[in-house]
Coordinates of C-alpha atoms and ligand atoms in Angstrom, one line a residue:
M1 CA 37.1 -10.4 13.5
L2 CA 34.9 -7.4 14.4
R3 CA 36.3 -5.1 17.0
T4 CA 34.3 -2.3 18.7
I5 CA 36.1 1.0 19.1
K6 CA 35.2 4.5 20.2
P7 CA 33.0 6.3 17.8
L8 CA 35.3 7.5 15.0
N9 CA 33.2 10.7 14.7
N10 CA 34.3 12.0 18.0
F11 CA 37.9 11.0 17.9
K12 CA 39.4 14.0 16.2
K13 CA 40.8 15.8 19.2
S14 CA 40.7 13.2 22.0
V15 CA 42.4 10.3 20.4
S16 CA 45.8 9.5 21.9
Y17 CA 48.9 8.8 19.8
L18 CA 48.5 5.1 20.7
G19 CA 44.9 5.2 19.6
L20 CA 45.9 6.7 16.3
V21 CA 48.5 4.0 15.7
F22 CA 45.8 1.4 16.5
L23 CA 43.4 3.1 14.2
L24 CA 45.8 3.3 11.3
T25 CA 47.0 -0.2 11.8
G26 CA 43.4 -1.3 11.8
C27 CA 42.9 0.4 8.5
V28 CA 45.8 -1.5 7.0
T29 CA 45.1 -4.9 8.4
G30 CA 41.4 -4.9 8.1
Q31 CA 40.9 -5.4 11.8
L32 CA 39.0 -2.2 12.5
G33 CA 35.5 -3.3 11.9
K34 CA 32.5 -1.6 13.4
N35 CA 32.4 1.6 15.5
N36 CA 29.8 2.5 18.1
S37 CA 27.7 4.4 15.5
G38 CA 27.1 1.2 13.5
E39 CA 29.6 2.3 10.9
Y40 CA 32.1 0.0 9.3
K41 CA 35.6 0.7 8.0
N42 CA 36.3 -2.2 5.6
G43 CA 33.3 -2.6 3.5
M44 CA 29.6 -3.2 3.4
V45 CA 26.8 -5.1 1.6
V46 CA 23.1 -4.0 1.9
S47 CA 20.6 -6.3 0.2
A48 CA 17.0 -7.5 0.5
H49 CA 17.9 -10.6 2.4
P50 CA 20.1 -11.2 5.4
E51 CA 21.6 -14.4 4.0
A52 CA 22.6 -12.6 0.7
S53 CA 24.2 -9.7 2.6
Q54 CA 26.2 -12.2 4.6
V55 CA 27.3 -14.0 1.4
G56 CA 28.6 -10.7 0.0
V57 CA 30.5 -9.8 3.2
D58 CA 32.0 -13.3 3.4
I59 CA 33.3 -12.8 -0.2
L60 CA 34.8 -9.4 0.8
K61 CA 36.5 -11.0 3.8
K62 CA 38.0 -13.7 1.6
G63 CA 39.8 -10.9 -0.4
G64 CA 37.1 -10.5 -3.1
N65 CA 36.4 -7.1 -4.4
A66 CA 33.0 -5.4 -4.7
V67 CA 32.3 -7.0 -8.1
D68 CA 33.1 -10.5 -6.8
A69 CA 30.7 -9.8 -3.9
A70 CA 28.1 -8.5 -6.3
V71 CA 28.2 -11.6 -8.5
A72 CA 27.9 -13.8 -5.4
V73 CA 25.0 -11.7 -4.0
Q74 CA 23.2 -11.8 -7.4
F75 CA 23.3 -15.6 -7.4
A76 CA 22.6 -15.9 -3.7
L77 CA 19.5 -13.7 -4.1
A78 CA 18.3 -16.0 -6.9
V79 CA 18.1 -18.6 -4.2
V80 CA 17.1 -16.8 -1.0
Y81 CA 14.9 -14.1 -2.5
P82 CA 13.1 -15.7 -5.4
N83 CA 10.5 -13.0 -5.7
A84 CA 13.1 -10.8 -7.4
G85 CA 16.6 -12.2 -7.1
N86 CA 17.0 -14.2 -10.3
I87 CA 18.9 -16.0 -13.0
G88 CA 15.8 -15.9 -15.2
G89 CA 15.6 -12.1 -15.3
G90 CA 17.8 -9.1 -15.8
G91 CA 19.1 -5.9 -14.4
F92 CA 21.6 -3.1 -14.4
M93 CA 25.0 -2.4 -12.7
V94 CA 26.7 0.9 -12.1
Y95 CA 30.3 0.6 -11.1
R96 CA 32.8 3.0 -9.6
G97 CA 36.3 1.8 -9.0
A98 CA 38.4 3.2 -6.1
N99 CA 40.5 4.8 -8.9
G100 CA 37.5 6.8 -10.1
E101 CA 36.8 4.6 -13.1
I102 CA 33.1 4.4 -13.8
N103 CA 31.1 1.9 -15.9
A104 CA 27.6 0.6 -16.5
L105 CA 26.4 -2.8 -17.5
D106 CA 23.0 -3.4 -19.1
F107 CA 21.9 -7.0 -18.6
R108 CA 18.3 -6.2 -19.2
E109 CA 16.2 -8.9 -20.9
K110 CA 15.4 -8.7 -24.6
A111 CA 12.2 -9.6 -26.5
A112 CA 12.5 -12.9 -28.4
A113 CA 13.1 -12.8 -32.1
A114 CA 9.6 -13.9 -32.7
A115 CA 8.1 -11.0 -30.6
S116 CA 5.9 -8.5 -32.4
R117 CA 4.5 -5.1 -31.8
N118 CA 0.9 -6.2 -31.3
M119 CA 1.4 -9.5 -29.6
Y120 CA -0.6 -8.6 -26.5
L121 CA -3.6 -7.1 -28.3
D122 CA -6.9 -8.8 -29.1
A123 CA -8.6 -8.7 -32.5
A124 CA -10.1 -5.3 -31.7
G125 CA -6.6 -3.9 -30.9
N126 CA -7.1 -3.8 -27.1
P127 CA -4.5 -5.0 -24.6
I128 CA -5.1 -8.4 -23.1
V129 CA -3.7 -7.4 -19.7
D130 CA -2.7 -10.8 -18.3
K131 CA -0.9 -11.9 -21.4
S132 CA 2.1 -9.7 -20.8
L133 CA 2.0 -10.4 -17.1
Y134 CA 1.7 -14.1 -16.4
G135 CA 2.9 -17.3 -18.1
H136 CA 5.4 -18.1 -20.8
L137 CA 4.6 -15.4 -23.2
A138 CA 5.4 -12.7 -20.6
A139 CA 9.0 -13.7 -20.4
G140 CA 11.9 -11.8 -22.1
V141 CA 15.2 -13.6 -22.8
P142 CA 17.1 -13.6 -19.5
G143 CA 20.2 -11.4 -19.1
S144 CA 21.4 -11.9 -15.5
V145 CA 23.8 -14.8 -16.1
D146 CA 25.5 -13.2 -19.0
G147 CA 25.7 -9.9 -17.0
M148 CA 27.4 -11.6 -14.1
V149 CA 29.8 -13.4 -16.4
E150 CA 30.7 -10.1 -18.1
A151 CA 31.1 -8.2 -14.8
H152 CA 33.3 -10.9 -13.3
K153 CA 35.4 -11.2 -16.5
K154 CA 36.1 -7.5 -16.4
Y155 CA 36.6 -6.7 -12.7
G156 CA 36.5 -10.0 -10.7
K157 CA 39.4 -11.1 -8.6
L158 CA 38.3 -14.4 -7.0
T159 CA 37.6 -17.3 -9.3
W160 CA 34.2 -17.8 -10.9
A161 CA 33.8 -21.1 -8.9
Q162 CA 34.4 -19.2 -5.7
V163 CA 31.7 -16.6 -6.3
L164 CA 29.1 -19.2 -7.4
Q165 CA 29.7 -21.6 -4.4
P166 CA 27.7 -19.7 -1.7
A167 CA 24.5 -19.8 -3.9
I168 CA 25.0 -23.4 -4.6
D169 CA 25.4 -24.2 -0.9
L170 CA 22.2 -22.2 -0.1
A171 CA 20.2 -24.0 -2.8
T172 CA 21.5 -27.4 -1.8
N173 CA 21.3 -27.1 2.0
G174 CA 18.4 -24.8 2.1
F175 CA 17.8 -21.6 4.1
N176 CA 15.3 -20.5 6.6
I177 CA 12.5 -18.5 5.0
T178 CA 11.4 -15.3 6.7
N179 CA 7.9 -14.7 7.9
R180 CA 7.3 -12.3 5.1
Q181 CA 8.4 -14.9 2.5
A182 CA 6.2 -17.6 4.1
G183 CA 3.2 -15.2 3.7
E184 CA 4.0 -14.4 0.1
L185 CA 4.6 -18.0 -1.0
N186 CA 1.3 -19.1 0.7
S187 CA -0.7 -16.3 -1.0
L188 CA 0.7 -17.4 -4.4
H189 CA 0.2 -21.1 -3.7
R190 CA -2.7 -21.6 -6.1
K191 CA -1.2 -19.5 -8.9
L192 CA 2.2 -21.3 -8.6
M193 CA 0.4 -24.7 -8.8
D194 CA -1.5 -23.5 -11.9
F195 CA 1.6 -22.3 -13.8
N196 CA 3.7 -25.2 -12.7
P197 CA 1.6 -28.4 -12.8
N198 CA 4.7 -30.5 -12.5
G199 CA 5.5 -28.8 -9.2
T200 CA 8.2 -26.4 -8.0
A201 CA 10.3 -26.2 -4.9
L202 CA 8.4 -22.9 -4.0
V203 CA 5.2 -24.9 -3.4
N204 CA 4.9 -26.7 -0.1
L205 CA 2.5 -29.6 -0.6
E206 CA 2.6 -30.8 3.0
H207 CA 1.5 -27.7 4.9
P208 CA 1.5 -23.9 4.4
W209 CA 4.9 -22.3 4.7
R210 CA 5.9 -21.0 8.1
E211 CA 8.6 -18.7 9.2
N212 CA 12.0 -20.6 9.4
D213 CA 10.9 -23.5 7.3
V214 CA 13.9 -24.7 5.3
L215 CA 13.6 -24.1 1.5
V216 CA 15.8 -26.5 -0.4
Q217 CA 16.0 -26.0 -4.2
Q218 CA 17.9 -29.0 -5.7
E219 CA 17.1 -28.3 -9.3
L220 CA 18.3 -24.7 -8.9
A221 CA 21.4 -26.0 -7.3
N222 CA 22.1 -28.2 -10.3
T223 CA 21.6 -25.3 -12.7
L224 CA 23.9 -23.1 -10.6
K225 CA 26.5 -25.9 -10.7
L226 CA 26.3 -26.0 -14.5
I227 CA 26.8 -22.2 -14.6
Q228 CA 29.8 -22.6 -12.2
Q229 CA 31.4 -25.3 -14.4
K230 CA 30.6 -23.8 -17.8
G231 CA 30.1 -20.1 -17.3
R232 CA 27.7 -18.6 -19.9
A233 CA 27.4 -21.8 -21.7
G234 CA 26.0 -23.5 -18.6
F235 CA 22.9 -21.4 -18.9
Y236 CA 22.5 -20.3 -22.6
E237 CA 23.4 -23.7 -24.0
G238 CA 23.1 -27.3 -23.1
A239 CA 20.7 -28.9 -20.6
V240 CA 19.5 -25.6 -19.1
A241 CA 18.8 -24.0 -22.5
D242 CA 17.0 -27.3 -23.5
S243 CA 14.8 -27.0 -20.4
V244 CA 13.9 -23.4 -21.2
V245 CA 12.9 -24.2 -24.7
A246 CA 10.9 -27.3 -23.6
E247 CA 9.2 -25.0 -21.1
M248 CA 8.4 -22.5 -23.9
Q249 CA 6.9 -25.3 -26.0
R250 CA 4.8 -26.5 -23.1
G251 CA 3.4 -23.0 -22.5
K252 CA 3.4 -21.5 -26.0
G253 CA 6.2 -19.1 -25.2
L254 CA 8.6 -17.6 -27.8
I255 CA 12.1 -18.0 -26.5
T256 CA 14.2 -20.3 -28.7
K257 CA 17.7 -21.7 -28.5
A258 CA 18.9 -19.0 -30.9
D259 CA 17.4 -16.3 -28.6
L260 CA 19.4 -17.7 -25.7
N261 CA 22.5 -18.1 -27.7
N262 CA 22.3 -14.5 -29.1
Y263 CA 21.7 -12.8 -25.8
H264 CA 24.6 -10.5 -24.7
S265 CA 24.7 -7.8 -22.1
A266 CA 26.1 -4.4 -23.0
W267 CA 28.6 -2.2 -21.4
R268 CA 27.4 1.3 -21.5
K269 CA 28.7 4.8 -20.6
P270 CA 27.1 5.8 -17.3
I271 CA 25.0 9.0 -17.2
T272 CA 26.6 11.6 -15.1
G273 CA 25.3 14.9 -13.8
S274 CA 25.8 17.3 -10.9
Y275 CA 23.6 18.3 -8.0
K276 CA 24.7 20.9 -5.5
G277 CA 28.3 20.1 -6.1
Y278 CA 27.8 16.3 -5.9
K279 CA 28.5 14.1 -8.9
I280 CA 25.7 11.7 -9.8
I281 CA 26.8 8.5 -11.7
T282 CA 23.8 6.5 -12.8
M283 CA 22.2 4.1 -15.4
P284 CA 21.7 5.2 -19.0
P285 CA 19.0 3.7 -21.3
T286 CA 17.7 1.0 -21.5
S287 CA 16.8 2.3 -18.2
S288 CA 14.9 5.6 -18.0
G289 CA 16.1 5.8 -14.4
G290 CA 19.3 7.7 -14.7
I291 CA 18.1 10.3 -17.1
A292 CA 14.9 10.9 -15.1
L293 CA 16.9 11.1 -11.9
I294 CA 19.2 13.8 -13.3
Q295 CA 16.3 15.6 -14.7
L296 CA 14.5 15.7 -11.3
L297 CA 17.6 16.9 -9.5
Q298 CA 18.2 19.7 -12.1
S299 CA 14.5 20.7 -11.9
V300 CA 14.5 21.1 -8.1
E301 CA 18.1 22.4 -7.7
P302 CA 17.1 26.1 -7.9
Y303 CA 14.6 25.8 -5.0
P304 CA 15.5 26.1 -1.3
L305 CA 14.3 22.6 -0.2
K306 CA 16.3 22.7 3.0
K307 CA 14.7 25.9 4.1
W308 CA 11.2 24.6 3.4
G309 CA 11.9 21.4 5.2
H310 CA 11.5 17.7 4.5
N311 CA 8.0 16.8 3.0
S312 CA 6.7 20.3 3.7
D313 CA 3.9 21.5 1.3
S314 CA 6.3 23.6 -0.7
T315 CA 8.9 20.9 -1.0
V316 CA 6.3 18.3 -2.0
Q317 CA 4.7 20.7 -4.5
V318 CA 7.9 21.5 -6.4
I319 CA 9.0 17.9 -6.5
V320 CA 5.6 16.7 -7.7
E321 CA 5.6 19.3 -10.5
A322 CA 9.1 18.2 -11.5
E323 CA 8.1 14.6 -11.5
R324 CA 5.0 15.3 -13.6
R325 CA 7.2 16.8 -16.3
V326 CA 9.9 14.2 -16.2
Y327 CA 7.6 11.3 -16.4
A328 CA 5.9 12.9 -19.4
D329 CA 9.3 13.0 -21.1
R330 CA 9.9 9.4 -20.1
A331 CA 6.7 8.2 -21.8
T332 CA 7.6 9.8 -25.1
H333 CA 11.4 10.0 -25.4
L334 CA 12.8 6.9 -23.7
G335 CA 13.4 3.4 -25.0
D336 CA 16.1 0.9 -26.0
P337 CA 18.9 3.1 -27.4
D338 CA 19.9 0.3 -29.7
F339 CA 16.5 0.7 -31.4
Y340 CA 15.5 4.3 -30.8
A341 CA 17.4 7.6 -30.8
V342 CA 16.9 8.7 -27.2
P343 CA 17.5 12.5 -27.0
Q344 CA 19.7 12.0 -24.0
Q345 CA 21.8 15.1 -24.4
Q346 CA 18.9 17.5 -24.5
L347 CA 17.0 15.8 -21.7
L348 CA 20.1 16.2 -19.5
E349 CA 20.7 19.9 -20.2
A350 CA 20.1 22.1 -17.1
A351 CA 18.5 24.8 -19.3
Y352 CA 16.0 22.3 -20.8
N353 CA 14.9 21.2 -17.4
K354 CA 14.7 24.7 -16.0
N355 CA 12.6 25.6 -19.0
R356 CA 10.3 22.7 -18.3
M357 CA 9.6 24.1 -14.9
A358 CA 8.9 27.6 -16.3
N359 CA 5.1 27.1 -16.4
F360 CA 4.9 25.8 -12.9
N361 CA 2.3 27.8 -10.9
W362 CA 2.5 28.1 -7.1
A363 CA -1.2 28.9 -6.9
A364 CA -2.5 25.7 -8.4
A365 CA -1.5 22.2 -9.5
T366 CA -0.6 22.0 -13.2
P367 CA -3.1 19.4 -14.6
S368 CA -1.2 16.5 -16.3
S369 CA -3.6 16.9 -19.2
T370 CA -1.8 20.1 -20.1
I371 CA 1.7 18.7 -19.8
M372 CA 3.2 17.0 -22.8
A373 CA 6.7 15.7 -23.3
G374 CA 9.2 18.4 -23.9
E375 CA 10.0 19.4 -27.5
I376 CA 13.2 17.9 -28.8
K377 CA 15.0 20.0 -31.4
G378 CA 16.4 17.8 -34.2
A379 CA 17.7 14.2 -34.0
E380 CA 20.7 13.4 -31.8
H381 CA 23.4 11.2 -32.7
E382 CA 25.4 9.6 -31.0
E383 CA 9.5 -7.0 -7.7
T384 CA 12.9 -6.0 -8.4
T385 CA 15.6 -5.9 -5.8
H386 CA 18.6 -3.7 -5.3
F387 CA 21.9 -4.2 -3.6
S388 CA 24.8 -1.8 -2.8
I389 CA 28.3 -3.0 -2.1
V390 CA 31.6 -1.3 -1.1
D391 CA 34.8 -3.2 -0.6
R392 CA 37.8 -2.3 1.6
N393 CA 39.6 -0.5 -1.2
G394 CA 36.5 1.7 -1.9
N395 CA 35.4 0.0 -5.1
A396 CA 31.6 0.3 -5.3
V397 CA 28.8 -1.6 -7.1
S398 CA 25.2 -0.6 -7.4
I399 CA 22.9 -3.3 -8.9
T400 CA 19.2 -3.4 -9.4
T401 CA 17.9 -6.7 -10.7
T402 CA 14.4 -8.0 -11.4
L403 CA 11.9 -10.6 -12.6
N404 CA 9.5 -7.5 -12.9
G405 CA 6.5 -8.6 -10.9
S406 CA 6.9 -10.5 -7.7
Y407 CA 8.0 -14.1 -8.7
G408 CA 8.0 -12.9 -12.3
S409 CA 5.8 -14.8 -14.8
L410 CA 5.3 -17.4 -12.0
V411 CA 6.7 -20.0 -14.4
A412 CA 9.6 -22.0 -13.0
V413 CA 11.6 -23.8 -15.7
K414 CA 10.9 -27.5 -15.2
G415 CA 14.1 -29.4 -14.3
A416 CA 16.1 -26.2 -14.0
G417 CA 14.4 -24.8 -10.9
F418 CA 14.4 -21.0 -11.7
L419 CA 11.6 -18.5 -12.3
L420 CA 11.2 -16.7 -15.6
N421 CA 10.6 -13.0 -15.7
N422 CA 7.5 -11.2 -16.9
E423 CA 9.5 -8.2 -18.2
M424 CA 7.6 -8.0 -21.5
D425 CA 5.0 -6.0 -19.6
D426 CA 7.5 -3.2 -19.4
F427 CA 7.1 -2.5 -23.1
S428 CA 4.4 -0.2 -24.2
V429 CA 2.0 -2.9 -25.5
K430 CA -0.1 -0.2 -27.1
P431 CA 0.5 3.6 -27.2
G432 CA -1.2 5.1 -24.1
A433 CA -2.1 1.8 -22.5
P434 CA -0.7 1.7 -18.9
N435 CA 1.5 -1.2 -17.8
M436 CA 1.3 -2.9 -14.4
Y437 CA 2.9 0.3 -12.9
G438 CA 0.5 2.6 -14.7
L439 CA 3.3 3.8 -16.9
V440 CA 2.4 4.7 -20.5
G441 CA 4.6 4.8 -23.5
G442 CA 4.7 5.0 -27.3
E443 CA 6.9 4.4 -30.3
A444 CA 10.2 4.7 -28.3
N445 CA 9.2 1.7 -26.2
A446 CA 7.1 -0.3 -28.7
I447 CA 7.8 -4.1 -28.9
A448 CA 10.2 -5.3 -31.5
P449 CA 12.2 -8.5 -31.9
N450 CA 15.5 -8.5 -29.9
K451 CA 14.7 -5.1 -28.3
R452 CA 15.1 -4.4 -24.6
M453 CA 12.0 -3.1 -22.8
L454 CA 12.3 0.3 -21.0
S455 CA 13.1 0.2 -17.3
S456 CA 12.9 2.5 -14.4
M457 CA 15.7 0.9 -12.4
T458 CA 18.1 3.5 -11.1
P459 CA 21.3 2.0 -9.6
T460 CA 23.3 5.0 -8.7
I461 CA 26.6 6.1 -7.2
V462 CA 27.2 9.6 -5.8
E463 CA 30.6 11.2 -5.5
K464 CA 31.6 14.2 -3.3
E465 CA 34.8 16.1 -4.0
G466 CA 36.1 13.3 -6.2
K467 CA 35.5 10.6 -3.6
L468 CA 32.8 7.9 -3.2
F469 CA 29.8 9.3 -1.2
M470 CA 26.8 7.1 -1.7
V471 CA 25.7 3.9 -3.3
V472 CA 21.9 3.7 -3.8
G473 CA 19.0 2.0 -5.5
T474 CA 15.6 0.4 -5.0
P475 CA 12.9 -1.7 -6.5
G476 CA 9.3 -0.3 -6.9
G477 CA 8.5 -0.1 -10.6
S478 CA 7.7 3.4 -11.6
T479 CA 8.4 4.6 -8.0
I480 CA 12.1 3.6 -8.3
I481 CA 13.2 6.9 -9.8
T482 CA 11.4 9.1 -7.2
S483 CA 12.5 6.9 -4.3
V484 CA 16.2 7.1 -5.3
F485 CA 15.8 10.8 -5.8
Q486 CA 14.2 11.3 -2.4
S487 CA 16.9 9.2 -0.7
I488 CA 19.6 11.3 -2.2
I489 CA 18.0 14.7 -1.3
N490 CA 17.2 13.4 2.2
V491 CA 20.9 13.1 2.8
I492 CA 22.2 16.1 0.8
D493 CA 19.4 18.6 1.5
F494 CA 17.9 17.4 4.8
G495 CA 21.0 16.1 6.5
M496 CA 19.7 12.7 7.3
S497 CA 21.8 9.6 8.0
M498 CA 21.6 6.9 5.4
Q499 CA 19.3 4.8 7.5
Q500 CA 17.0 7.8 8.1
A501 CA 17.0 8.7 4.5
V502 CA 16.0 5.2 3.4
A503 CA 13.3 4.8 6.1
A504 CA 11.8 8.3 5.6
K505 CA 8.3 8.2 4.2
K506 CA 8.1 8.8 0.5
F507 CA 5.7 10.2 -2.0
H508 CA 5.4 9.9 -5.8
H509 CA 3.9 11.4 -8.9
Q510 CA 4.3 10.0 -12.5
W511 CA 2.4 12.4 -14.7
L512 CA -0.3 9.8 -15.4
P513 CA -2.5 9.0 -13.5
D514 CA -2.6 12.6 -12.2
E515 CA -2.3 11.6 -8.5
V516 CA 0.2 12.2 -5.7
Y517 CA 0.8 8.8 -4.1
V518 CA 1.9 9.2 -0.4
E519 CA 2.9 6.7 2.2
K520 CA 0.8 6.9 5.3
D521 CA 2.1 9.9 7.4
A522 CA 4.5 11.0 4.7
I523 CA 3.1 14.5 4.8
D524 CA 1.3 16.1 7.8
S525 CA -2.4 17.0 7.6
L526 CA -1.8 20.7 7.2
A527 CA 0.5 20.2 4.3
A528 CA -2.0 17.8 2.7
Q529 CA -4.8 20.3 3.2
K530 CA -2.8 23.1 1.5
L531 CA -1.9 20.8 -1.4
K532 CA -5.5 19.6 -1.8
A533 CA -6.7 23.2 -1.9
K534 CA -4.4 23.8 -4.8
G535 CA -5.9 20.9 -6.7
Y536 CA -3.5 18.1 -5.9
S537 CA -5.2 14.7 -5.7
I538 CA -3.5 12.9 -2.8
V539 CA -3.8 9.1 -2.5
V540 CA -2.4 7.1 0.4
K541 CA -0.6 4.0 -0.8
G542 CA 1.3 1.1 0.6
P543 CA 5.0 1.1 0.9
I544 CA 6.9 3.1 -1.7
G545 CA 10.4 1.8 -2.5
R546 CA 12.7 -0.6 -0.7
V547 CA 16.0 1.3 -0.8
D548 CA 19.3 -0.3 0.1
A549 CA 22.1 2.1 0.3
I550 CA 25.5 2.9 1.7
L551 CA 26.9 6.3 2.7
R552 CA 30.6 7.0 3.1
T553 CA 31.0 9.4 6.0
K554 CA 33.6 12.2 6.0
W555 CA 35.7 10.0 8.3
G556 CA 35.7 7.3 5.6
N557 CA 33.4 4.9 7.3
Y558 CA 30.4 3.1 5.8
Q559 CA 26.9 3.7 7.0
G560 CA 24.2 1.3 5.9
G561 CA 20.7 2.1 5.0
A562 CA 18.6 -1.1 4.9
D563 CA 15.0 -0.5 4.1
P564 CA 12.7 -1.4 7.1
R565 CA 9.9 -1.9 4.6
G566 CA 11.4 -5.4 3.9
D567 CA 13.7 -8.0 5.5
D568 CA 16.7 -6.0 4.2
K569 CA 19.9 -6.0 6.0
A570 CA 23.2 -4.1 6.0
V571 CA 26.2 -6.2 6.9
G572 CA 29.5 -4.5 7.3
W573 CA 33.0 -5.5 8.5
Ligands
DON601 O1 12.4 -2.4 -15.0 C1 11.5 -1.9 -14.3 O2 11.4 -0.7 -14.2 C2 10.5 -2.8 -13.6 N1 10.5 -4.1 -14.3 C3 10.9 -2.9 -12.2 C4 10.0 -3.8 -11.4 C5 10.0 -3.6 -9.9 O3 10.7 -2.7 -9.4 C6 9.2 -4.5 -9.1 N2 9.4 -4.3 -7.7 N3 8.7 -3.8 -6.9

């Protein structure tokens, strides 16, 4: 039961002995709940959909830990947030246990064994844009189900059946779609019909979708039941695998039974770095996100951002110049570490990143045409959605998961009721040819059989003085890295609450194209004028990022940051 108490922030001197006893008892028994500042003591889930956040908190209340809740939320999002929540896609998890253990799970999709370097090029060698974006050929071998099985096997406390059940219930009984979802599904009506001539639950043949219509997904419920009963085999073998392969045959896709059988997610060592005394724990390749995030933080650390102020011209200029250099590195040096020797160590050296900023000129923008990836000395050995969860013991999970574009390839597997991803577009289909996010790449991220495509997803956990401080991440394609970066500095440098940091207007630069994307009103007109005078091309864009984050306050309470750009919701207890 939730119980409202005096704001914990103000209690230090005024609390009576009796109050203190109540407070401590509350901590132990889990009765404490929410305080007047909207902070919670026992745990929190922040995700893109209110139903999924509720599923996560219900699992925590049943005694599940953060990983149990994460698995339940991942499957629930596949039902209630089909634009990005998925079982037909992939993602990344960063974990930090209350004991300080850290880990990272890569359940990114892979190219099918029959994939080849030039598969999206025409006879003249030019990219056929839609081929990597829509339909069966755009899909990589899904990783989410294996990822959840692995995460649960390693850290879960409740049974597999328990964590699957909420998603099955939501798919069977249906849920009320939001106004935003109704609009999206209506705008995709024609395309969904084209790609799914046999129909899909996402298409309403009776009337356009309206807010609060109930979306029932019986086929998806059946698939989820098979996963509940058989675990990995319920998806990668048997009836569901048969349906995927039949779907591939129908649409000339590449994924085979063997591809499904051979898919395995990978535990990886998280990337760690420091920023102003905080420890950053984040995702290693196959995502570029973690490396790029640490590079950005190292690049701006020497500059007095706080003195300059949030989104002031100087702050924006330094960050844009750092982003330009980091994204140039991303384009050349980052790819699937199982296929390409990513020079991780050098990219993460503070001296390397300081040196990258050495030719930054206050007087004028550095044209991207003059910035190449940094030189690496010698070989080294060695519509997405995000949710953040903390349980009552302080275990934390940060997961970003995706189908890539909104509703992925738009292909729903007939009979199995789930959408396939269009993640193949995240490969560099040709050196220098931009993908749907305008990102370019080369050899490191070229297509190869069984290779994972490079990602920007940046699930991250921040520690302060050895304790959990923040759980953060976002969708947004190429803007993921810069949105996570800004959310972190908004708290650390500019003293914002988690909600303020998430809601604050964002801006973005990614080397190519040489433009500064800004959300409307992200920077004031004087700052914009100054930057334009120095040669920055400023382009106002729609929403940047959709960050869902949790902050642990110094009193040990959890503050949610649910992005107002979407239907996102923080639910605590
Ligand atoms: O892995 C990546 O970087 C992209 N597939 C993420 C796509 C994404 O964020 C879409 N959501 N807006």
